[in-house]
PDB file of C-alpha atoms in Angstrom:
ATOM      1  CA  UNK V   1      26.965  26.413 -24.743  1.00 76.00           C
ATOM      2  CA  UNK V   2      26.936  28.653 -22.386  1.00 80.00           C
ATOM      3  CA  UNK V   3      30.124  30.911 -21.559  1.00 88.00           C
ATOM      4  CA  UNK V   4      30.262  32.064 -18.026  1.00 88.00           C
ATOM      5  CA  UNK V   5      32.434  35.659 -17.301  1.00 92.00           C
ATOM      6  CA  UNK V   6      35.616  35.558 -14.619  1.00 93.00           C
ATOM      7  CA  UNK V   7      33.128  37.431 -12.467  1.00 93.00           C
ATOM      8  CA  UNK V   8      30.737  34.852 -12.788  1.00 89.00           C
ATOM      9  CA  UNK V   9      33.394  31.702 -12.050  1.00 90.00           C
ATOM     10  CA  UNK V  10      34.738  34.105  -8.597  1.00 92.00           C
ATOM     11  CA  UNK V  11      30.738  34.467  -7.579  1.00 88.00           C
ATOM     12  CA  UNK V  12      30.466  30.280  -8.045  1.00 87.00           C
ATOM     13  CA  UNK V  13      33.784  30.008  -6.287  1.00 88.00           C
ATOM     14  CA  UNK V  14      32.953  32.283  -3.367  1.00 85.00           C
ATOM     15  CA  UNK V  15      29.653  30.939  -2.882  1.00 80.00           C
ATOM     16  CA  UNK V  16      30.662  26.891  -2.424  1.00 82.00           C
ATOM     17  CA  UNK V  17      33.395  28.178  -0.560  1.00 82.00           C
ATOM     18  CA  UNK V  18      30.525  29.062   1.978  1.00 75.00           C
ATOM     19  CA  UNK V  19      28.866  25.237   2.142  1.00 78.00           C
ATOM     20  CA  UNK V  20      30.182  23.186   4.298  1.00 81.00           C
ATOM     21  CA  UNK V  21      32.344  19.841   3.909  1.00 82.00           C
ATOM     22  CA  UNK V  22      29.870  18.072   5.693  1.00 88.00           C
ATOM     23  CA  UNK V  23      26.404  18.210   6.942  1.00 90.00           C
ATOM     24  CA  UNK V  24      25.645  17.295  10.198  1.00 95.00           C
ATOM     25  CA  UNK V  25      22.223  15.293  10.471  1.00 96.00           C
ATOM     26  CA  UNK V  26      20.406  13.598  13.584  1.00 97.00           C
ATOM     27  CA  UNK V  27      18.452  10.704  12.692  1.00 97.00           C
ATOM     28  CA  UNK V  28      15.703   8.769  15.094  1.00 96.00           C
ATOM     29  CA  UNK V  29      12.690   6.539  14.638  1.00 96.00           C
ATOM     30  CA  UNK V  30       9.475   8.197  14.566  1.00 89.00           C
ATOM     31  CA  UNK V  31       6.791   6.857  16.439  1.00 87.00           C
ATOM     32  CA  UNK V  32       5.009   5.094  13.637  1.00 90.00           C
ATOM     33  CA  UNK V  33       8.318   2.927  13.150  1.00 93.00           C
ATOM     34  CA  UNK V  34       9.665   5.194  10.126  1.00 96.00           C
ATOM     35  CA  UNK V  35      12.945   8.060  10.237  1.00 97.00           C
ATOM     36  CA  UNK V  36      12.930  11.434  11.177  1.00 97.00           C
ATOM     37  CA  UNK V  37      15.889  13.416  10.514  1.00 97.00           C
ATOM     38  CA  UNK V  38      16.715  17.382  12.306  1.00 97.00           C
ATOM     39  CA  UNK V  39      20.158  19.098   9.627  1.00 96.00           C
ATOM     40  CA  UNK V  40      21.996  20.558  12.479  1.00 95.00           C
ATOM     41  CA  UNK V  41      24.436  22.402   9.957  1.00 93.00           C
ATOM     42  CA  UNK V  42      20.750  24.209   8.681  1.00 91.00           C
ATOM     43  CA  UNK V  43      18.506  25.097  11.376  1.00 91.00           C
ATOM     44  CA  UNK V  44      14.992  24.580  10.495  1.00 94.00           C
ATOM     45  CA  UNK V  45      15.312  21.421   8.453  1.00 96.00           C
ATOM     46  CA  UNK V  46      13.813  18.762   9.869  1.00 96.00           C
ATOM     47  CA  UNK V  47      11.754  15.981   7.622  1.00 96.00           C
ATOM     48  CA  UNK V  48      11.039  12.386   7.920  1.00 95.00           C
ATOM     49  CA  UNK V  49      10.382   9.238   5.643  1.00 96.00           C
ATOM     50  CA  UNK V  50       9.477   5.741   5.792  1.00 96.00           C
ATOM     51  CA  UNK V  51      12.626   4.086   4.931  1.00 95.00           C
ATOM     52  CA  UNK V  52      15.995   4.942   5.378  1.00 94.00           C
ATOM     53  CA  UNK V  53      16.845   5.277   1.907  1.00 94.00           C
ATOM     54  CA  UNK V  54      13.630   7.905   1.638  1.00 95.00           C
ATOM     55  CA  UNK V  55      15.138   9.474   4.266  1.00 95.00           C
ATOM     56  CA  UNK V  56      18.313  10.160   2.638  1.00 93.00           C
ATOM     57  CA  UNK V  57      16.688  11.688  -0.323  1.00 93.00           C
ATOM     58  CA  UNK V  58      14.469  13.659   1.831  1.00 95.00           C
ATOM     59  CA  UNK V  59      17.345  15.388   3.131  1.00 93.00           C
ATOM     60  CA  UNK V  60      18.914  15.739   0.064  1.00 90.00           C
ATOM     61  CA  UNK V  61      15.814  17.441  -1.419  1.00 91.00           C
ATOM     62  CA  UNK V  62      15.202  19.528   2.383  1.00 93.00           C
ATOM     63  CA  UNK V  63      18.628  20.769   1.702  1.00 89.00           C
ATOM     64  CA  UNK V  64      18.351  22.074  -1.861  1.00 84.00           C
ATOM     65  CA  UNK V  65      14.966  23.601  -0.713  1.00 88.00           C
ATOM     66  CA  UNK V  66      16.387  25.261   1.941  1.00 87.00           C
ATOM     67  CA  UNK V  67      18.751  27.689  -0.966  1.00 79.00           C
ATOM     68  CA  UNK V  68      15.823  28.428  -2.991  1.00 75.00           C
TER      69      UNK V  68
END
């Protein structure tokens, strides 16, 4: 198990302090009858999927990407 230091917790604190409640998203068809999605709360992120449900874990995964 690892055993993380007070400085550690306050770093983890501060730092999802800093995400947001929400993420704002715009969703529209693409051309070729599937989603594409533009994360307004993180500029840059746009991706796109044939389903809805893809779609969701396309941004999901977008958004994770985007911290790394």
């Amino acid at each position: 198990m690892i055993r993380l230091s007070q400085e550690d917790i306050k770093e983890i604190n501060r730092l999802r302090s800093l995400f947001p409640a929400e993420i704002e998203v715009r969703v529209r068809r693409s051309a070729d009858g599937g989603f594409a999605a533009e994360v307004l709360t993180f500029p840059g992120i746009i991706t796109e999927a044939d389903t809805f449900t893809e779609l969701i874990e396309m941004i999901n995964d977008a958004v994770m990407n985007y911290f790394e």
